[in-house]
Amino acid sequence: MGASEPPNFSWVVEGRLAGLAMPREPGHYRYLRERGVRHLVSLTERAPPHHGCCPQIQLHRLRVADFTPPSPEQIQSFLQIVEEANGRGEEGDTWRRTHTCGRAVTPGGCDISGSCHFKKRHLGR
């Protein structure tokens, strides 16, 4: 089976940060891997299916309850994952959401719209 684009996949910051719906088949993980994604941050309470099929992609689970925003601690955890990956020269982080309950917008928004210091430090701008 080949690679196939996961639902709603798009780069927020080209090659550095992407958002997508839950990957549901092994081909979705292959698609991510082929685009250099090394970290998948899941914001849902359940682990995504087939998450072990691409060991090159590390799964991080923040477990945000349905229909609630992430807590400040969960947002900080997301930012720390991005910071550590960038510090090791690993690009292509993604965060995953199911439905659009608002929980996915918060971490991604924090990552790309933070202070100038954050943008300069994490996004090279």
Coordinates of C-alpha atoms in Angstrom, one line a residue:
M1 CA 0.0 0.0 0.0
G2 CA 1.3 3.4 -0.9
A3 CA 1.3 6.8 0.8
S4 CA -1.9 8.8 0.8
E5 CA -2.6 12.3 2.1
P6 CA -4.3 12.4 5.5
P7 CA -7.6 14.3 5.7
N8 CA -7.2 18.1 6.0
F9 CA -3.4 18.0 5.8
S10 CA -1.9 21.4 5.3
W11 CA 1.4 23.1 6.2
V12 CA 0.9 26.0 8.6
V13 CA 4.6 26.8 8.3
E14 CA 6.0 25.1 5.2
G15 CA 8.2 22.1 6.2
R16 CA 8.0 23.0 9.9
L17 CA 4.5 22.8 11.2
A18 CA 1.4 21.2 9.8
G19 CA -2.1 20.4 10.9
L20 CA -4.3 17.5 9.9
A21 CA -7.3 15.4 10.9
M22 CA -6.6 12.0 12.5
P23 CA -4.5 9.7 10.3
R24 CA -6.6 6.6 10.0
E25 CA -4.6 4.3 7.8
P26 CA -0.9 3.3 7.4
G27 CA -0.7 5.2 4.1
H28 CA -1.4 8.5 6.0
Y29 CA 1.7 7.9 8.1
R30 CA 3.8 7.1 5.1
Y31 CA 2.7 10.3 3.5
L32 CA 3.8 12.2 6.6
R33 CA 7.1 10.4 6.8
E34 CA 7.8 11.1 3.1
R35 CA 7.4 14.8 3.8
G36 CA 9.9 14.7 6.7
V37 CA 7.4 14.7 9.6
R38 CA 9.1 13.2 12.7
H39 CA 6.7 14.2 15.4
L40 CA 2.9 13.7 15.6
V41 CA 1.2 15.5 18.4
S42 CA -2.2 14.0 19.2
L43 CA -4.7 16.2 21.0
T44 CA -7.4 13.5 21.3
E45 CA -8.1 11.2 24.2
R46 CA -7.7 8.1 22.1
A47 CA -4.5 7.2 20.3
P48 CA -4.7 7.3 16.5
P49 CA -5.1 4.0 14.8
H50 CA -2.0 2.4 13.2
H51 CA 0.3 4.9 15.0
G52 CA 3.0 2.2 15.3
C53 CA 3.3 1.5 11.6
C54 CA 6.0 4.2 11.1
P55 CA 8.4 4.1 13.9
Q56 CA 10.3 7.1 12.4
I57 CA 7.3 9.3 13.6
Q58 CA 7.2 9.8 17.3
L59 CA 3.7 10.1 18.7
H60 CA 3.1 12.6 21.5
R61 CA -0.2 12.5 23.3
L62 CA -1.6 15.5 25.1
R63 CA -5.2 14.1 25.6
V64 CA -7.3 17.2 25.4
A65 CA -10.9 16.3 26.4
D66 CA -13.5 16.6 23.7
F67 CA -15.1 20.0 23.3
T68 CA -12.7 21.7 25.6
P69 CA -9.6 23.9 24.9
P70 CA -6.2 22.7 25.9
S71 CA -5.0 23.7 29.3
P72 CA -2.1 26.1 29.6
E73 CA 0.0 23.2 30.7
Q74 CA -0.9 21.2 27.5
I75 CA -0.1 24.3 25.4
Q76 CA 3.3 24.5 27.1
S77 CA 3.9 20.8 26.5
F78 CA 3.1 21.3 22.8
L79 CA 5.5 24.3 22.6
Q80 CA 8.2 22.3 24.4
I81 CA 7.9 19.4 21.9
V82 CA 8.3 21.9 19.0
E83 CA 11.2 23.6 20.8
E84 CA 13.1 20.4 21.5
A85 CA 12.5 19.0 18.0
N86 CA 13.8 22.3 16.5
G87 CA 16.7 22.3 18.9
R88 CA 17.7 18.9 17.4
G89 CA 17.3 20.1 13.9
E90 CA 14.1 18.0 13.4
E91 CA 11.5 19.8 11.4
G92 CA 8.1 18.7 10.2
D93 CA 6.1 18.7 13.4
T94 CA 2.4 18.1 13.0
W95 CA -0.5 18.4 15.4
R96 CA -3.5 16.3 14.9
R97 CA -7.1 17.0 15.6
T98 CA -10.4 15.2 15.2
H99 CA -13.4 17.2 14.3
T100 CA -12.7 20.9 14.9
C101 CA -13.7 21.5 18.4
G102 CA -11.2 24.4 18.8
R103 CA -8.6 22.4 20.6
A104 CA -6.3 22.2 17.5
V105 CA -6.4 25.9 16.7
T106 CA -4.9 26.9 20.1
P107 CA -1.5 25.1 20.0
G108 CA -0.9 25.8 16.4
G109 CA -1.9 29.5 16.9
C110 CA 0.4 29.7 19.9
D111 CA 3.2 28.2 17.9
I112 CA 3.0 30.6 14.9
S113 CA 1.6 33.8 16.5
G114 CA 3.7 34.0 19.6
S115 CA 6.1 36.7 20.5
C116 CA 8.7 37.9 18.1
H117 CA 11.2 36.1 20.3
F118 CA 9.3 32.9 19.8
K119 CA 9.0 33.3 16.0
K120 CA 12.7 34.1 15.7
R121 CA 13.7 31.2 18.0
H122 CA 11.4 28.5 16.6
L123 CA 10.6 29.6 13.0
G124 CA 13.8 31.3 12.0
R125 CA 12.0 34.6 11.5

